[in-house]
Short mmCIF file of C-alpha atoms and ligand atoms in Angstrom, two decimals:
data_model
loop_
_atom_site.label_atom_id
_atom_site.label_comp_id
_atom_site.label_asym_id
_atom_site.label_seq_id
_atom_site.Cartn_x
_atom_site.Cartn_y
_atom_site.Cartn_z
CA UNK E 46 13.18 22.32 -6.46
CA UNK E 47 9.54 21.67 -7.27
CA UNK E 48 9.97 23.24 -10.56
CA UNK E 49 8.53 21.21 -13.55
CA UNK E 50 4.88 20.61 -12.31
CA UNK E 51 2.74 23.18 -10.61
CA UNK E 52 2.06 22.24 -6.99
CA UNK E 53 -1.68 21.55 -6.64
CA UNK E 54 -3.33 22.38 -3.27
CA UNK E 55 -7.03 22.46 -4.25
CA UNK E 56 -9.66 19.77 -4.30
CA UNK E 57 -10.06 18.06 -7.66
CA UNK E 58 -13.77 17.75 -8.47
CA UNK E 59 -15.43 17.21 -11.81
CA UNK E 60 -12.27 18.23 -13.66
CA UNK E 61 -11.75 21.48 -11.69
CA UNK E 62 -9.37 22.53 -9.01
CA UNK E 63 -11.66 24.19 -6.29
CA UNK E 64 -11.45 25.35 -2.66
CA UNK E 65 -13.39 23.66 0.11
CA UNK E 66 -14.48 24.57 3.59
CA UNK E 67 -11.00 25.27 4.86
CA UNK E 68 -7.31 24.15 4.64
CA UNK E 69 -5.19 21.72 6.27
CA UNK E 70 -1.37 22.33 6.72
CA UNK E 71 0.95 19.67 5.16
CA UNK E 72 4.19 19.39 7.24
CA UNK E 73 7.67 18.36 6.33
CA UNK E 74 8.44 15.81 9.12
CA UNK E 75 12.26 16.23 8.66
CA UNK E 76 12.14 19.98 9.66
CA UNK E 77 8.71 20.35 11.37
CA UNK E 78 7.82 23.15 8.98
CA UNK E 79 4.56 23.67 6.89
CA UNK E 80 5.13 23.03 3.20
CA UNK E 81 1.63 23.72 1.85
CA UNK E 82 -1.98 24.34 2.89
CA UNK E 83 -4.33 21.90 1.16
CA UNK E 84 -8.08 22.66 0.76
CA UNK E 85 -10.30 20.43 2.76
CA UNK E 86 -13.74 19.25 1.60
CA UNK E 87 -16.95 19.95 3.60
CA UNK E 88 -20.27 18.08 3.19
CA UNK E 89 -20.98 20.01 -0.14
CA UNK E 90 -17.61 19.18 -1.75
CA UNK E 91 -17.84 15.44 -0.66
CA UNK E 92 -21.28 15.37 -2.20
CA UNK E 93 -20.07 17.19 -5.42
CA UNK E 94 -17.27 14.63 -5.78
CA UNK E 95 -19.73 11.73 -5.62
CA UNK E 96 -22.08 13.48 -8.06
CA UNK E 97 -19.35 14.16 -10.42
CA UNK E 98 -18.19 10.47 -10.39
CA UNK E 99 -21.84 9.36 -10.59
CA UNK E 100 -22.62 11.47 -13.57
CA UNK E 101 -19.44 10.58 -15.41
CA UNK E 102 -20.00 6.76 -15.00
CA UNK E 103 -22.42 5.91 -17.74
CA UNK E 104 -20.27 7.34 -20.50
CA UNK E 105 -17.02 6.10 -19.05
CA UNK E 106 -18.23 2.61 -18.38
CA UNK E 107 -18.91 2.16 -22.07
CA UNK E 108 -15.85 3.80 -23.39
CA UNK E 109 -13.64 1.75 -25.48
CA UNK E 110 -10.99 -0.20 -23.36
CA UNK E 111 -8.32 0.88 -25.81
CA UNK E 112 -9.28 4.59 -25.05
CA UNK E 113 -8.85 3.90 -21.27
CA UNK E 114 -5.60 1.96 -21.93
CA UNK E 115 -4.04 4.70 -23.79
CA UNK E 116 -4.76 7.28 -21.04
CA UNK E 117 -3.09 4.84 -18.49
CA UNK E 118 -0.13 4.49 -20.85
CA UNK E 119 0.26 8.19 -21.29
CA UNK E 120 -0.12 8.61 -17.43
CA UNK E 121 2.70 6.00 -17.02
CA UNK E 122 5.01 8.05 -19.37
CA UNK E 123 4.26 11.36 -17.74
CA UNK E 124 4.87 9.98 -14.23
CA UNK E 125 8.27 8.60 -15.41
CA UNK E 126 9.19 11.90 -17.03
CA UNK E 127 8.15 13.74 -13.66
CA UNK E 128 9.81 11.18 -11.45
CA UNK E 129 12.24 13.58 -9.86
CA UNK E 130 9.61 16.09 -9.19
CA UNK E 131 7.31 13.54 -7.65
CA UNK E 132 9.95 11.90 -5.58
CA UNK E 133 10.95 15.28 -4.12
CA UNK E 134 7.34 15.97 -3.31
CA UNK E 135 6.94 12.58 -1.60
CA UNK E 136 10.18 13.01 0.33
CA UNK E 137 9.13 16.31 1.56
CA UNK E 138 5.61 15.39 2.76
CA UNK E 139 6.34 11.91 3.87
CA UNK E 140 9.94 12.13 5.29
CA UNK E 141 11.36 9.05 3.33
CA UNK E 142 14.77 9.41 1.53
CA UNK E 143 14.83 10.54 -2.01
CA UNK E 144 16.10 7.12 -3.33
CA UNK E 145 13.10 5.34 -1.75
CA UNK E 146 10.66 8.05 -2.87
CA UNK E 147 12.04 7.66 -6.52
CA UNK E 148 11.74 3.91 -6.20
CA UNK E 149 8.12 4.47 -5.14
CA UNK E 150 7.25 6.67 -8.19
CA UNK E 151 8.65 4.04 -10.57
CA UNK E 152 6.75 1.38 -8.76
CA UNK E 153 3.64 3.59 -8.80
CA UNK E 154 3.93 4.34 -12.52
CA UNK E 155 4.19 0.64 -13.27
CA UNK E 156 0.54 0.12 -12.13
CA UNK E 157 -0.62 2.50 -14.88
CA UNK E 158 1.51 0.55 -17.38
CA UNK E 159 0.38 -2.78 -16.10
CA UNK E 160 -3.36 -1.88 -16.07
CA UNK E 161 -3.13 -0.15 -19.50
CA UNK E 162 -2.18 -3.69 -20.72
CA UNK E 163 -4.95 -5.30 -18.59
CA UNK E 164 -7.69 -2.90 -19.80
CA UNK E 165 -7.94 -4.63 -23.13
CA UNK E 166 -7.60 -8.22 -21.92
CA UNK E 167 -10.57 -8.86 -19.67
CA UNK E 168 -11.71 -12.32 -20.78
CA UNK E 169 -15.35 -13.43 -20.71
CA UNK E 170 -16.76 -16.92 -21.12
CA UNK E 171 -19.20 -18.76 -23.38
CA UNK E 172 -20.26 -22.20 -22.59
CA UNK E 173 -22.83 -24.74 -23.31
CA UNK E 174 -24.95 -25.76 -20.36
CA UNK E 175 -24.69 -29.38 -19.33
CA UNK E 176 -28.13 -30.05 -20.64
CA UNK E 177 -27.07 -28.85 -24.07
CA UNK E 178 -30.04 -26.60 -24.64
CA UNK E 179 -28.82 -23.40 -23.04
CA UNK E 180 -25.76 -21.14 -23.38
CA UNK E 181 -23.91 -19.57 -20.50
CA UNK E 182 -22.38 -16.16 -21.21
CA UNK E 183 -20.19 -14.75 -18.53
CA UNK E 184 -19.06 -11.11 -18.82
CA UNK E 185 -17.59 -8.46 -16.49
CA UNK E 186 -18.78 -4.96 -16.01
CA UNK E 187 -17.51 -2.04 -14.09
CA UNK E 188 -18.89 -1.78 -10.59
CA UNK E 189 -19.55 1.97 -10.50
CA UNK E 190 -18.53 4.78 -8.26
CA UNK E 191 -15.58 3.61 -6.20
CA UNK E 192 -14.26 5.25 -3.07
CA UNK E 193 -10.45 4.90 -2.76
CA UNK E 194 -8.93 5.56 0.60
CA UNK E 195 -5.10 5.55 0.86
CA UNK E 196 -2.50 5.65 3.66
CA UNK E 197 0.57 8.03 4.04
CA UNK E 198 3.38 5.51 3.70
CA UNK E 199 3.27 5.10 -0.08
CA UNK E 200 1.27 8.07 -1.17
CA UNK E 201 1.87 7.49 -4.90
CA UNK E 202 1.91 3.65 -5.02
CA UNK E 203 -1.12 3.03 -2.92
CA UNK E 204 -3.02 5.50 -5.13
CA UNK E 205 -2.04 4.16 -8.49
CA UNK E 206 -2.60 0.55 -7.39
CA UNK E 207 -6.26 1.52 -7.09
CA UNK E 208 -6.61 4.17 -9.80
CA UNK E 209 -4.95 2.02 -12.45
CA UNK E 210 -7.42 -0.99 -12.24
CA UNK E 211 -10.40 1.35 -11.73
CA UNK E 212 -9.59 3.29 -14.85
CA UNK E 213 -8.85 0.06 -16.73
CA UNK E 214 -12.16 -1.46 -15.62
CA UNK E 215 -14.38 1.64 -16.38
CA UNK E 216 -15.16 2.74 -12.81
CA UNK E 217 -15.24 6.32 -11.75
CA UNK E 218 -13.71 7.34 -8.48
CA UNK E 219 -13.47 9.56 -5.41
CA UNK E 220 -10.01 9.34 -3.89
CA UNK E 221 -9.31 10.28 -0.42
CA UNK E 222 -5.61 10.42 0.39
CA UNK E 223 -4.15 10.38 4.05
CA UNK E 224 -4.09 13.79 5.70
CA UNK E 225 -0.34 13.74 6.13
CA UNK E 226 0.38 13.24 2.41
CA UNK E 227 -2.23 14.63 0.16
CA UNK E 228 0.14 16.60 -2.19
CA UNK E 229 1.20 13.45 -4.07
CA UNK E 230 -2.33 12.32 -4.66
CA UNK E 231 -3.15 15.74 -6.20
CA UNK E 232 -0.03 15.60 -8.31
CA UNK E 233 -1.16 12.23 -9.71
CA UNK E 234 -4.64 13.67 -10.43
CA UNK E 235 -2.84 16.43 -12.39
CA UNK E 236 -0.90 13.80 -14.38
CA UNK E 237 -4.05 11.90 -15.25
CA UNK E 238 -5.78 15.07 -16.41
CA UNK E 239 -2.82 15.84 -18.58
CA UNK E 240 -2.98 12.21 -19.79
CA UNK E 241 -6.56 12.92 -21.04
CA UNK E 242 -8.76 11.47 -18.24
CA UNK E 243 -12.28 12.79 -18.81
CA UNK E 244 -13.62 15.09 -16.08
CA UNK E 245 -15.44 13.52 -13.26
CA UNK E 246 -13.76 10.10 -13.68
CA UNK E 247 -11.34 10.76 -10.84
CA UNK E 248 -12.09 13.23 -8.03
CA UNK E 249 -9.71 13.96 -5.13
CA UNK E 250 -10.98 15.18 -1.86
CA UNK E 251 -9.65 15.55 1.75
CA UNK E 252 -12.62 15.73 3.93
CA UNK E 253 -12.46 17.98 6.93
CA UNK E 254 -13.94 15.40 9.23
CA UNK E 255 -12.66 12.05 7.83
CA UNK E 256 -14.83 9.50 9.91
CA UNK E 257 -18.33 11.11 9.58
CA UNK E 258 -17.89 12.29 6.02
CA UNK E 259 -16.63 8.94 4.71
CA UNK E 260 -19.49 7.18 6.60
CA UNK E 261 -21.89 9.54 4.85
CA UNK E 262 -20.48 8.54 1.50
CA UNK E 263 -20.71 4.86 2.40
CA UNK E 264 -24.38 5.36 3.04
CA UNK E 265 -24.95 7.08 -0.33
CA UNK E 266 -26.40 4.54 -2.69
CA UNK E 267 -24.52 5.93 -5.53
CA UNK E 268 -21.23 4.62 -4.07
CA UNK E 269 -20.86 1.03 -5.01
CA UNK E 270 -17.43 0.00 -4.08
CA UNK E 271 -14.76 0.70 -1.48
CA UNK E 272 -11.08 0.01 -1.88
CA UNK E 273 -9.17 0.79 1.35
CA UNK E 274 -5.57 0.54 2.36
CA UNK E 275 -4.58 1.33 5.83
CA UNK E 276 -4.70 0.01 9.33
CA UNK E 277 -6.71 -3.14 10.28
CA UNK E 278 -8.34 -1.01 12.99
CA UNK E 279 -9.85 1.50 10.45
CA UNK E 280 -10.53 -1.26 7.95
CA UNK E 281 -12.75 -3.00 10.54
CA UNK E 282 -14.74 0.18 11.08
CA UNK E 283 -15.16 0.60 7.32
CA UNK E 284 -16.30 -2.99 6.83
CA UNK E 285 -19.02 -2.36 9.30
CA UNK E 286 -19.95 1.01 7.59
CA UNK E 287 -20.02 -0.69 4.20
CA UNK E 288 -22.36 -3.49 5.42
CA UNK E 289 -25.46 -1.21 5.65
CA UNK E 290 -25.68 -0.77 1.91
CA UNK E 291 -23.80 -4.09 1.09
CA UNK E 292 -20.97 -2.03 -0.58
CA UNK E 293 -18.31 -4.26 -2.25
CA UNK E 294 -14.99 -3.87 -0.43
CA UNK E 295 -11.29 -4.61 -1.03
CA UNK E 296 -9.18 -4.25 2.17
CA UNK E 297 -5.36 -4.01 2.19
CA UNK E 298 -4.60 -3.87 5.96
CA UNK E 299 -1.91 -4.03 8.46
CA UNK E 300 0.95 -6.59 8.54
CA UNK E 301 3.40 -8.16 11.09
CA UNK E 302 5.79 -9.85 8.75
CA UNK E 303 8.03 -12.62 10.01
CA UNK E 304 11.55 -12.94 8.58
CA UNK E 305 12.67 -16.55 9.08
CA UNK E 306 16.34 -17.60 8.68
CA UNK E 307 16.67 -21.33 8.75
CA UNK E 308 19.93 -22.82 9.66
CA UNK E 309 21.06 -23.60 6.13
CA UNK E 310 20.63 -20.06 4.98
CA UNK E 311 23.36 -18.07 3.25
CA UNK E 312 23.87 -15.49 6.05
CA UNK E 313 25.39 -12.67 3.95
CA UNK E 314 22.52 -13.03 1.57
CA UNK E 315 19.97 -13.11 4.45
CA UNK E 316 21.46 -9.99 5.87
CA UNK E 317 21.29 -8.21 2.56
CA UNK E 318 17.61 -9.32 2.23
CA UNK E 319 16.83 -8.28 5.77
CA UNK E 320 18.20 -4.82 5.19
CA UNK E 321 15.74 -4.43 2.23
CA UNK E 322 12.82 -6.18 4.03
CA UNK E 323 13.35 -3.93 7.09
CA UNK E 324 14.56 -0.64 5.74
CA UNK E 325 12.58 0.02 2.46
CA UNK E 326 10.67 3.07 3.27
CA UNK E 327 12.41 3.44 6.61
CA UNK E 328 10.47 0.37 7.88
CA UNK E 329 7.17 2.19 7.39
CA UNK E 330 5.75 -0.50 5.03
CA UNK E 331 2.96 -3.01 5.55
CA UNK E 332 5.39 -5.44 4.02
CA UNK E 333 8.25 -4.59 6.40
CA UNK E 334 9.93 -7.37 8.07
CA UNK E 335 8.75 -6.89 11.65
CA UNK E 336 9.94 -10.00 13.54
CA UNK E 337 13.11 -11.84 12.83
CA UNK E 338 13.14 -15.55 13.69
CA UNK E 339 16.66 -16.88 13.33
CA UNK E 340 17.94 -20.53 13.78
CA UNK E 341 20.13 -20.66 17.06
CA UNK E 342 23.14 -22.05 15.27
CA UNK E 343 23.43 -18.98 12.95
CA UNK E 344 21.77 -16.31 15.21
CA UNK E 345 25.08 -14.83 16.52
CA UNK E 346 26.55 -14.34 12.99
CA UNK E 347 23.25 -13.02 11.58
CA UNK E 348 22.68 -10.60 14.45
CA UNK E 349 26.27 -9.31 14.43
CA UNK E 350 26.38 -8.73 10.64
CA UNK E 351 22.71 -7.24 10.55
CA UNK E 352 23.42 -4.88 13.53
CA UNK E 353 26.65 -3.67 11.86
CA UNK E 354 24.71 -3.04 8.58
CA UNK E 355 21.92 -1.17 10.35
CA UNK E 356 24.38 0.91 12.42
CA UNK E 357 26.16 2.09 9.20
CA UNK E 358 23.03 3.59 7.81
CA UNK E 359 23.18 7.45 7.45
CA UNK E 360 20.09 9.05 8.99
CA UNK E 361 19.30 12.52 7.58
CA UNK E 362 16.72 14.77 5.94
CA UNK E 363 15.42 12.71 3.09
CA UNK E 364 16.58 15.18 0.51
CA UNK E 365 20.16 15.36 1.87
CA UNK E 366 22.77 13.77 -0.52
CA UNK E 367 23.64 10.30 0.86
CA UNK E 368 20.79 9.97 3.44
CA UNK E 369 19.75 6.30 3.84
CA UNK E 370 17.08 6.72 6.53
CA UNK E 371 14.73 9.63 6.66
CA UNK E 372 12.23 10.81 9.17
CA UNK E 373 8.99 9.07 10.18
CA UNK E 374 5.88 10.82 8.81
CA UNK E 375 5.15 12.72 12.06
CA UNK E 376 6.38 13.11 15.64
CA UNK E 377 3.30 11.14 16.78
CA UNK E 378 4.34 8.22 14.62
CA UNK E 379 8.01 8.44 15.72
CA UNK E 380 6.93 8.52 19.37
CA UNK E 381 4.83 5.34 18.91
CA UNK E 382 7.99 3.52 17.61
CA UNK E 383 10.09 4.85 20.55
CA UNK E 384 7.37 3.70 23.07
CA UNK E 385 7.36 0.14 21.73
CA UNK E 386 11.09 -0.12 21.81
CA UNK E 387 11.32 1.39 25.24
CA UNK E 388 8.75 -1.02 26.55
CA UNK E 389 10.62 -3.98 24.82
CA UNK E 390 13.93 -2.89 26.58
CA UNK E 391 12.20 -2.50 29.90
CA UNK E 392 10.96 -6.12 29.57
CA UNK E 393 14.35 -7.50 28.90
CA UNK E 394 15.47 -6.83 25.32
CA UNK E 395 19.08 -6.65 24.52
CA UNK E 396 20.08 -3.71 22.43
CA UNK E 397 22.63 -4.31 19.66
CA UNK E 398 22.25 -0.86 18.01
CA UNK E 399 19.96 2.18 18.31
CA UNK E 400 17.00 2.21 20.63
CA UNK E 401 17.44 5.78 21.62
CA UNK E 402 15.27 8.82 20.54
CA UNK E 403 17.51 11.64 19.08
CA UNK E 404 17.03 15.19 20.31
CA UNK E 405 16.17 17.95 17.97
CA UNK E 406 13.50 18.76 15.47
CA UNK E 407 12.49 16.22 12.88
CA UNK E 408 10.68 12.88 13.44
CA UNK E 409 13.79 10.76 13.40
CA UNK E 410 14.37 7.31 14.86
CA UNK E 411 17.62 5.42 14.44
CA UNK E 412 18.05 1.92 13.01
CA UNK E 413 17.51 -0.38 15.87
CA UNK E 414 18.30 -4.10 16.33
CA UNK E 415 17.45 -5.90 19.50
CA UNK E 416 17.23 -9.50 20.78
CA UNK E 417 14.05 -10.43 22.57
CA UNK E 418 12.37 -13.50 24.10
CA UNK E 419 9.56 -15.02 22.00
CA UNK E 420 6.82 -13.72 24.22
CA UNK E 421 7.96 -10.00 24.20
CA UNK E 422 4.97 -7.70 23.49
CA UNK E 423 6.84 -5.87 20.61
CA UNK E 424 6.38 -9.01 18.51
CA UNK E 425 2.65 -8.54 18.57
CA UNK E 426 2.77 -4.94 17.31
CA UNK E 427 3.38 -3.43 13.76
CA UNK E 428 6.22 -1.21 14.66
CA UNK E 429 6.19 0.71 11.34
CA UNK E 430 9.68 2.06 11.84
CA UNK E 431 13.50 1.00 11.51
CA UNK E 432 13.28 -1.50 14.37
CA UNK E 433 14.31 -5.22 14.15
CA UNK E 434 13.53 -7.53 17.07
CA UNK E 435 15.34 -10.95 16.84
CA UNK E 436 14.20 -14.14 18.29
CA UNK E 437 16.05 -17.50 18.06
CA UNK E 438 14.40 -20.87 17.44
CA UNK E 439 15.59 -24.54 17.43
CA UNK E 440 13.36 -26.30 14.79
CA UNK E 441 11.65 -25.36 11.61
CA UNK E 442 8.36 -26.34 13.22
CA UNK E 443 8.94 -24.03 16.05
CA UNK E 444 9.89 -21.11 13.50
CA UNK E 445 6.56 -21.67 11.70
CA UNK E 446 4.49 -21.69 14.80
CA UNK E 447 6.10 -18.46 16.02
CA UNK E 448 5.75 -16.85 12.52
CA UNK E 449 2.09 -17.76 12.48
CA UNK E 450 1.44 -16.51 16.08
CA UNK E 451 -0.25 -13.26 14.96
CA UNK E 452 -3.73 -12.28 13.78
CA UNK E 453 -2.08 -10.74 10.66
CA UNK E 454 -1.08 -12.65 7.51
CA UNK E 455 0.24 -10.24 4.88
CA UNK E 456 3.72 -11.37 3.96
CA UNK E 457 6.47 -13.60 5.31
CA UNK E 458 10.11 -14.01 4.25
CA UNK E 459 12.14 -17.30 4.33
CA UNK E 460 15.87 -17.76 3.85
CA UNK E 461 17.24 -21.27 3.15
CA UNK E 462 19.56 -22.77 0.63
CA UNK E 463 17.29 -25.75 0.20
CA UNK E 464 14.48 -24.81 -2.07
CA UNK E 465 12.23 -27.75 -1.24
CA UNK E 466 12.59 -26.96 2.50
CA UNK E 467 11.88 -23.18 1.75
CA UNK E 468 8.77 -24.12 -0.27
CA UNK E 469 7.52 -26.46 2.54
CA UNK E 470 7.99 -23.67 5.02
CA UNK E 471 6.36 -21.01 2.64
CA UNK E 472 3.39 -23.33 2.31
CA UNK E 473 3.05 -23.64 6.09
CA UNK E 474 3.19 -19.91 6.71
CA UNK E 475 -0.19 -18.11 6.99
CA UNK E 476 0.31 -15.24 4.62
CA UNK E 477 -1.01 -13.93 1.49
CA UNK E 478 2.68 -13.51 0.06
CA UNK E 479 5.88 -15.33 0.84
CA UNK E 480 9.28 -14.11 -0.31
CA UNK E 481 11.93 -16.85 -0.59
CA UNK E 482 15.49 -15.62 -0.48
CA UNK E 483 14.48 -12.12 -1.38
CA UNK E 484 13.81 -9.00 0.60
CA UNK E 485 11.22 -7.40 -1.57
CA UNK E 486 8.38 -9.08 -3.32
CA UNK E 487 5.89 -6.27 -4.48
CA UNK E 488 5.44 -6.44 -8.16
CA UNK E 489 2.55 -4.72 -10.16
CA UNK E 490 2.21 -7.97 -12.21
CA UNK E 491 1.56 -10.13 -9.20
CA UNK E 492 -1.38 -10.41 -6.80
CA UNK E 493 -0.81 -8.37 -3.62
CA UNK E 494 -2.74 -8.99 -0.55
CA UNK E 495 -3.15 -10.61 2.87
CA UNK E 496 -4.98 -13.37 4.70
CA UNK E 497 -6.37 -13.32 8.34
CA UNK E 498 -6.82 -9.78 9.50
CA UNK E 499 -4.46 -8.31 6.81
CA UNK E 500 -7.23 -7.94 4.27
CA UNK E 501 -9.65 -9.10 1.66
CA UNK E 502 -8.99 -9.11 -2.03
CA UNK E 503 -5.93 -8.71 -4.17
CA UNK E 504 -4.32 -5.62 -5.90
CA UNK E 505 -2.16 -5.91 -9.05
CA UNK E 506 -1.64 -8.96 -11.27
CA UNK E 507 -4.54 -10.41 -13.07
CA UNK E 508 -6.82 -10.24 -10.01
CA UNK E 509 -6.47 -6.47 -9.51
CA UNK E 510 -8.90 -5.39 -12.04
CA UNK E 511 -11.54 -7.77 -10.80
CA UNK E 512 -11.78 -5.74 -7.67
CA UNK E 513 -13.47 -3.15 -9.88
CA UNK E 514 -15.57 -5.52 -12.04
CA UNK E 515 -18.80 -7.42 -11.40
CA UNK E 516 -19.36 -10.80 -12.96
CA UNK E 517 -22.52 -11.03 -14.97
CA UNK E 518 -24.03 -14.29 -16.16
CA UNK E 519 -26.29 -14.08 -19.20
CA UNK E 520 -28.35 -17.19 -19.86
CA UNK E 521 -29.62 -17.96 -23.19
CA UNK E 522 -32.13 -20.57 -24.19
CA UNK E 523 -31.60 -21.88 -27.72
P1 NAP N 1008 -4.90 4.51 8.89
O1 NAP N 1008 -4.73 5.29 10.09
O2 NAP N 1008 -5.80 3.37 8.81
O3 NAP N 1008 -5.39 5.60 7.71
C1 NAP N 1008 -5.48 5.16 6.36
C2 NAP N 1008 -6.44 5.97 5.59
O4 NAP N 1008 -7.67 5.86 6.31
C3 NAP N 1008 -6.13 7.52 5.75
O5 NAP N 1008 -6.52 8.11 4.59
C4 NAP N 1008 -7.08 7.97 6.87
O6 NAP N 1008 -7.39 9.26 6.75
C5 NAP N 1008 -8.29 7.10 6.71
N1 NAP N 1008 -9.12 6.96 7.80
C6 NAP N 1008 -8.81 7.01 9.06
N2 NAP N 1008 -9.85 6.81 9.96
C7 NAP N 1008 -10.92 6.67 9.08
C8 NAP N 1008 -12.32 6.54 9.31
N3 NAP N 1008 -12.95 6.39 10.54
N4 NAP N 1008 -13.11 6.36 8.13
C9 NAP N 1008 -12.53 6.54 6.88
N5 NAP N 1008 -11.24 6.71 6.69
C10 NAP N 1008 -10.40 6.78 7.74
O7 NAP N 1008 -3.44 3.97 8.38
P2 NAP N 1008 -2.09 4.74 8.26
O8 NAP N 1008 -1.56 5.02 9.54
O9 NAP N 1008 -2.31 5.90 7.25
O10 NAP N 1008 -1.22 3.64 7.38
C11 NAP N 1008 -0.50 2.74 8.05
C12 NAP N 1008 -1.33 1.25 8.04
O11 NAP N 1008 -1.68 0.99 6.67
C13 NAP N 1008 -0.49 0.27 8.50
O12 NAP N 1008 -1.23 -0.63 9.39
C14 NAP N 1008 -0.12 -0.53 7.32
O13 NAP N 1008 0.30 -1.87 7.48
C15 NAP N 1008 -1.27 -0.35 6.44
N6 NAP N 1008 -0.96 -0.58 4.96
C16 NAP N 1008 -1.27 -1.62 4.39
C17 NAP N 1008 -1.05 -1.85 3.13
C18 NAP N 1008 -1.44 -3.06 2.40
O14 NAP N 1008 -1.33 -3.08 1.21
N7 NAP N 1008 -1.90 -4.23 3.08
C19 NAP N 1008 -0.30 -0.91 2.37
C20 NAP N 1008 0.15 0.15 3.00
C21 NAP N 1008 -0.13 0.42 4.44
P3 NAP N 1008 -6.86 10.52 7.73
O15 NAP N 1008 -5.43 10.62 7.26
O16 NAP N 1008 -7.65 11.59 7.30
O17 NAP N 1008 -6.93 10.02 9.08
#
């Protein structure tokens, strides 16, 4: 099955695959079996990774943008060629179904293609000062050694969304993938090596003690930039850690996305969109619709059709033919989902489908649709699974107030047949991104990111490369 590429399980430091201070078992959450033992990094390996990135930086920073662009383009082509292999690997270590995993590989590869195009198009600025006797030159330079930390839910996409712009900008990197899903990150390092990335530019390590070892790296003056994707809770810790040496940070954090169906929405289209917004990646997406606010006049029709569509999904091992919902990444994550649903049911939720934890091995949880009151606690939690709580509302203003009633602000969804009304609603929603009449919005060519406690900075689009560049002003007297 994992035939074309060689499975990499070592640490990748300074262009070599090396062992560390021990190993960590990677599990297949569908079967509860160990699929690989990956080397972990001790203090010495963490330091060696930073040293390699630091030593590689001067040459890499002044390399020709076209050279960096062509490495990324080649990496894009290799990822596409290896898509089945990578998708199988993702499905095995993460639990998601093969079609979702393959979609992720193509999405992830697009960041290499997009940033191969961006690498050669970083504009500067040349201006006359208002007094006329000076010139203002503005240029952008790579920040330096960047620490990239990624979560388990999109092990390829979250890595390339950082590596792509870092390579394009001329930064060197230390990538730390999630403990549950390191194999995909190592496979991507392998691809970049095959694409010609010079040694030391990208280093991949899995620290044996995440918190203290990352903290030490954030107190190493050679590290200049941190790009983190993960929970708000961990993001907050890392922001504090980064403060001591004033390290530049980008934070892609948690979400709690509202999905708003106004009373003039096309309900069949809204159900189709809801299925994508909820079920992409089995609901384990920061962009996943997490709260459904539906106008009272259409709530019954929407709920009936949505619950039927959810109930029809086939839940199975992600690599089984026809599987539409795979396992959660671990029993721990699955049990968190079950606890949130059980608490909602205990506090008055009406169950339309699902809501019961299956017996047997594998971290499975079924597609679940429940109706809840607007103050149910489940609405304040990022469920990160196939669970859709529905709340009814009476006015657009009430829907907007309910949607904004969260400390998060990553993405919101709006369905309405009246574009002006949908845009007015989108403008009032506190979110970094709003999807109108569509269930998926992520696009490598668009700025991805949140407001409020969903993060700082943007990945992708024209903004993404600037997370790895510093602006320098050169003033000239003439
Ligand atoms: P997480 O627990 O925050 O972990 C994310 C990464 O941070 C992992 O690599 C983890 O390593 C590492 N980490 C944990 N504690 C750390 C510490 N004290 N210091 C340094 N690193 C630490 O998040 P997750 O459960 O993997 O992912 C789910 C979360 O990510 C959700 O909240 C989701 O919304 C968010 N997310 C956001 C976006 C976005 O773009 N906004 C995208 C995807 C996911 P270990 O595995 O070793 O613990």
